[in-house]
Short mmCIF file of C-alpha atoms in Angstrom, two decimals:
data_model
loop_
_atom_site.label_atom_id
_atom_site.label_comp_id
_atom_site.label_asym_id
_atom_site.label_seq_id
_atom_site.Cartn_x
_atom_site.Cartn_y
_atom_site.Cartn_z
CA GLU A 4 97.79 139.49 110.68
CA ALA A 5 94.17 138.34 110.46
CA ASP A 6 93.47 135.68 113.04
CA ILE A 7 91.04 134.34 115.61
CA TYR A 8 91.92 134.36 119.31
CA GLN A 9 90.59 132.58 122.36
CA THR A 10 91.35 133.23 126.01
CA PRO A 11 92.03 131.65 128.34
CA ARG A 12 93.55 128.56 126.75
CA TYR A 13 93.12 126.54 129.92
CA LEU A 14 90.79 127.15 132.85
CA VAL A 15 90.23 125.14 136.03
CA ILE A 16 87.47 126.41 138.29
CA GLY A 17 85.18 125.28 141.06
CA THR A 18 81.51 124.42 140.78
CA GLY A 19 79.12 127.37 140.88
CA LYS A 20 81.53 129.97 139.50
CA LYS A 21 80.57 132.30 136.69
CA ILE A 22 82.96 132.24 133.76
CA THR A 23 83.33 133.96 130.41
CA LEU A 24 85.30 132.47 127.54
CA GLU A 25 86.59 135.11 125.17
CA CYS A 26 86.72 134.88 121.38
CA SER A 27 87.91 137.63 119.07
CA GLN A 28 88.64 137.69 115.36
CA THR A 29 90.42 140.23 113.21
CA MET A 30 89.25 138.74 109.93
CA GLY A 31 86.22 140.98 109.51
CA HIS A 32 83.90 137.97 109.41
CA ASP A 33 80.20 138.40 110.08
CA LYS A 34 79.47 134.80 111.10
CA MET A 35 80.86 133.35 114.31
CA TYR A 36 80.35 130.00 116.03
CA TRP A 37 80.96 128.17 119.30
CA TYR A 38 81.56 124.43 119.30
CA GLN A 39 81.91 122.01 122.19
CA GLN A 40 84.30 119.11 121.76
CA ASP A 41 84.76 116.23 124.18
CA PRO A 42 87.94 114.11 123.89
CA GLY A 43 87.81 111.76 120.91
CA MET A 44 84.45 113.09 119.83
CA GLU A 45 83.11 115.22 117.02
CA LEU A 46 82.46 118.92 117.34
CA HIS A 47 78.97 119.98 118.34
CA LEU A 48 77.66 123.44 117.49
CA ILE A 49 76.26 125.16 120.58
CA HIS A 50 75.86 128.79 119.42
CA TYR A 51 76.19 130.86 116.28
CA SER A 52 75.78 134.43 115.15
CA TYR A 53 75.05 136.02 111.77
CA GLY A 54 76.33 139.39 112.90
CA VAL A 55 76.01 142.11 115.53
CA ASN A 56 73.01 141.60 117.83
CA SER A 57 72.29 138.22 116.24
CA THR A 58 72.68 135.02 118.29
CA GLU A 59 71.11 131.59 117.88
CA LYS A 60 71.36 128.27 119.66
CA GLY A 61 73.01 125.43 117.82
CA ASP A 62 72.30 121.74 117.60
CA LEU A 63 73.59 120.74 121.02
CA SER A 64 71.69 122.10 123.98
CA SER A 65 73.93 124.17 126.20
CA GLU A 66 73.42 126.10 129.42
CA SER A 67 75.85 128.74 128.21
CA THR A 68 74.86 132.08 126.71
CA VAL A 69 76.56 134.30 124.13
CA SER A 70 76.48 137.91 123.05
CA ARG A 71 77.54 139.76 119.89
CA ILE A 72 77.82 143.46 120.58
CA ARG A 73 80.79 143.99 118.27
CA THR A 74 81.57 142.21 115.01
CA GLU A 75 84.95 141.00 116.21
CA HIS A 76 83.91 139.76 119.66
CA PHE A 77 81.76 136.71 120.56
CA PRO A 78 82.09 135.79 124.25
CA LEU A 79 80.51 132.72 125.84
CA THR A 80 79.29 132.83 129.45
CA LEU A 81 78.41 130.15 131.96
CA GLU A 82 76.51 131.65 134.91
CA SER A 83 77.12 128.70 137.21
CA ALA A 84 79.70 126.17 136.08
CA ARG A 85 79.20 122.47 136.80
CA PRO A 86 81.45 119.42 136.26
CA SER A 87 79.28 118.45 133.28
CA HIS A 88 80.56 121.61 131.54
CA THR A 89 84.08 120.20 131.48
CA SER A 90 85.06 120.13 127.81
CA GLN A 91 86.98 121.94 125.10
CA TYR A 92 85.28 124.97 123.59
CA LEU A 93 86.24 126.05 120.07
CA CYS A 94 85.34 129.36 118.47
CA ALA A 95 85.20 129.81 114.70
CA SER A 96 84.30 132.45 112.13
CA SER A 97 83.45 132.62 108.45
CA ASP A 98 82.68 135.31 105.89
CA ASP A 99 79.52 135.85 103.94
CA PHE A 100 80.37 134.03 100.78
CA GLU A 101 82.42 130.98 101.67
CA ASP A 102 81.62 128.06 103.95
CA GLU A 103 85.18 127.70 105.18
CA GLN A 104 85.32 128.24 108.92
CA PHE A 105 88.47 129.45 110.64
CA PHE A 106 89.05 128.13 114.14
CA GLY A 107 90.67 129.53 117.24
CA PRO A 108 93.02 127.41 119.39
CA GLY A 109 90.28 126.49 121.85
CA THR A 110 89.70 126.80 125.60
CA ARG A 111 90.01 123.65 127.67
CA LEU A 112 87.66 124.04 130.65
CA THR A 113 87.74 121.85 133.75
CA VAL A 114 85.10 122.30 136.43
CA LEU A 115 85.88 120.63 139.74
CA ALA B 15 69.31 113.04 108.22
CA GLN B 16 72.61 114.61 107.31
CA SER B 17 75.63 112.87 108.81
CA VAL B 18 79.33 112.26 108.39
CA THR B 19 80.99 108.93 109.16
CA GLN B 20 84.69 108.38 109.63
CA PRO B 21 84.94 104.58 110.00
CA ASP B 22 88.48 104.52 111.35
CA ILE B 23 88.84 105.90 114.87
CA HIS B 24 92.58 105.33 115.00
CA ILE B 25 95.16 104.63 112.29
CA THR B 26 98.88 103.97 112.63
CA VAL B 27 101.26 104.20 109.67
CA SER B 28 105.01 104.20 109.24
CA GLU B 29 106.76 107.37 108.21
CA GLY B 30 107.07 107.45 104.43
CA ALA B 31 104.10 105.15 103.89
CA SER B 32 101.00 106.22 102.01
CA LEU B 33 97.85 107.23 103.83
CA GLU B 34 94.13 107.14 103.14
CA LEU B 35 91.54 108.36 105.65
CA ARG B 36 87.98 107.48 104.88
CA CYS B 37 84.96 109.77 105.03
CA ASN B 38 81.39 108.94 104.06
CA TYR B 39 78.49 111.35 104.20
CA SER B 40 74.75 111.31 104.02
CA TYR B 41 73.28 114.39 102.41
CA GLY B 42 70.31 115.11 100.18
CA ALA B 43 72.05 117.32 97.64
CA THR B 44 75.59 117.99 96.50
CA PRO B 45 77.45 118.89 99.66
CA TYR B 46 80.38 121.15 100.33
CA LEU B 47 83.07 118.93 101.83
CA PHE B 48 86.00 119.73 104.07
CA TRP B 49 88.93 118.09 105.76
CA TYR B 50 90.36 119.71 108.88
CA VAL B 51 93.39 118.71 110.95
CA GLN B 52 93.74 119.27 114.70
CA SER B 53 97.10 118.99 116.41
CA PRO B 54 97.13 118.35 120.18
CA GLY B 55 95.99 121.39 122.14
CA GLN B 56 95.21 123.34 118.99
CA GLY B 57 92.20 124.46 117.02
CA LEU B 58 91.25 123.06 113.62
CA GLN B 59 93.13 123.97 110.46
CA LEU B 60 91.57 123.56 107.03
CA LEU B 61 93.47 121.09 104.81
CA LEU B 62 91.24 121.28 101.73
CA LYS B 63 87.69 121.76 100.57
CA TYR B 64 85.43 120.73 97.71
CA PHE B 65 82.68 122.99 96.45
CA SER B 66 82.30 121.98 92.79
CA GLY B 67 84.30 121.20 89.66
CA ASP B 68 87.25 118.84 89.60
CA THR B 69 86.55 115.98 91.99
CA LEU B 70 90.22 115.62 92.92
CA VAL B 71 91.13 118.43 95.28
CA GLN B 72 94.63 119.44 96.29
CA GLY B 73 95.26 120.86 99.74
CA ILE B 74 98.04 122.03 101.97
CA LYS B 75 100.85 119.88 103.37
CA GLY B 76 100.73 117.52 100.37
CA PHE B 77 97.22 116.22 101.05
CA GLU B 78 94.57 115.54 98.44
CA ALA B 79 91.02 114.24 98.52
CA GLU B 80 88.67 112.79 95.95
CA PHE B 81 84.93 113.36 95.88
CA LYS B 82 83.05 110.29 94.68
CA ARG B 83 79.36 111.03 94.40
CA SER B 84 78.38 107.42 93.63
CA GLN B 85 80.01 106.26 96.87
CA SER B 86 79.12 109.34 98.96
CA SER B 87 82.77 109.50 99.93
CA PHE B 88 85.47 112.12 100.29
CA ASN B 89 88.61 110.22 101.26
CA LEU B 90 91.79 112.03 102.21
CA ARG B 91 95.12 110.81 100.87
CA LYS B 92 98.80 111.53 101.16
CA PRO B 93 101.47 109.60 99.21
CA SER B 94 104.18 109.81 101.88
CA VAL B 95 103.42 110.55 105.53
CA HIS B 96 105.74 112.64 107.70
CA TRP B 97 106.02 112.34 111.48
CA SER B 98 104.57 115.85 111.78
CA ASP B 99 101.31 114.59 110.22
CA ALA B 100 100.41 112.83 113.48
CA ALA B 101 97.18 114.56 114.54
CA GLU B 102 93.43 114.17 114.50
CA TYR B 103 91.63 114.58 111.19
CA PHE B 104 88.02 115.66 110.83
CA CYS B 105 85.83 115.39 107.78
CA ALA B 106 82.92 117.85 107.58
CA VAL B 107 79.99 118.51 105.27
CA GLY B 108 78.44 121.92 104.82
CA PRO B 109 75.24 122.90 103.12
CA TYR B 110 75.55 126.42 101.75
CA SER B 111 72.44 128.36 102.57
CA GLY B 112 73.82 131.84 101.98
CA GLY B 113 72.91 132.45 105.60
CA TYR B 114 73.68 129.93 108.25
CA ASN B 115 76.87 128.16 107.20
CA LYS B 116 76.39 124.99 109.21
CA LEU B 117 79.06 122.32 109.26
CA ILE B 118 78.46 118.73 110.37
CA PHE B 119 81.61 117.03 111.62
CA GLY B 120 82.61 113.39 111.76
CA ALA B 121 83.98 111.93 114.99
CA GLY B 122 87.54 112.19 113.72
CA THR B 123 90.39 109.80 112.91
CA ARG B 124 93.48 109.93 115.09
CA LEU B 125 96.65 109.33 113.08
CA ALA B 126 99.81 108.00 114.69
CA VAL B 127 103.06 107.87 112.72
CA HIS B 128 105.81 105.38 113.53
CA PRO B 129 109.40 106.45 112.76
#
């Protein structure tokens, strides 16, 4: 079944650790996105990708980085996590011809 | 600047009552409009979308929305709310560029349903 997956769902780590949030989709979509969502707030786009080897920063400045080596995989990395990175991170994808974005279940990150 | 406003942060309704969630947008051309629902601990699920044509759009779970260009609104409605509809609802506007499919989200409306 075509879907979009995120792991881990929940992560609690200490300050200074390097972390990678995984996002994979089996929908064959070219476009993928990372959003950051604080409780009770709107989603803010932090990264997006048109396709393999394409990555761009979104509207909200983020210290995270992304890579797109394979169509189905769009991981997000924080080299040195800080408490200010505590948030929910949502991954999404869309195809070439429709604006509808399909979302993963999210990763809730807490940095102590 | 493009923006989406959801005036109601929190709404409480009784089960079986009707529901209307408001969404206003600011956009220079005809937008693509979306309503998403987010249950606790989950990602967003698309309820319905408007691209063109009939301004009354039917979605999943018995929801509908009406695009009113003169009011720059895209309000979500449901005639009879079920307890399982308790969730957070996000309105979004998307310019279609053929390239970067950017969505701008509102801050969301949290719906509580009383039995």
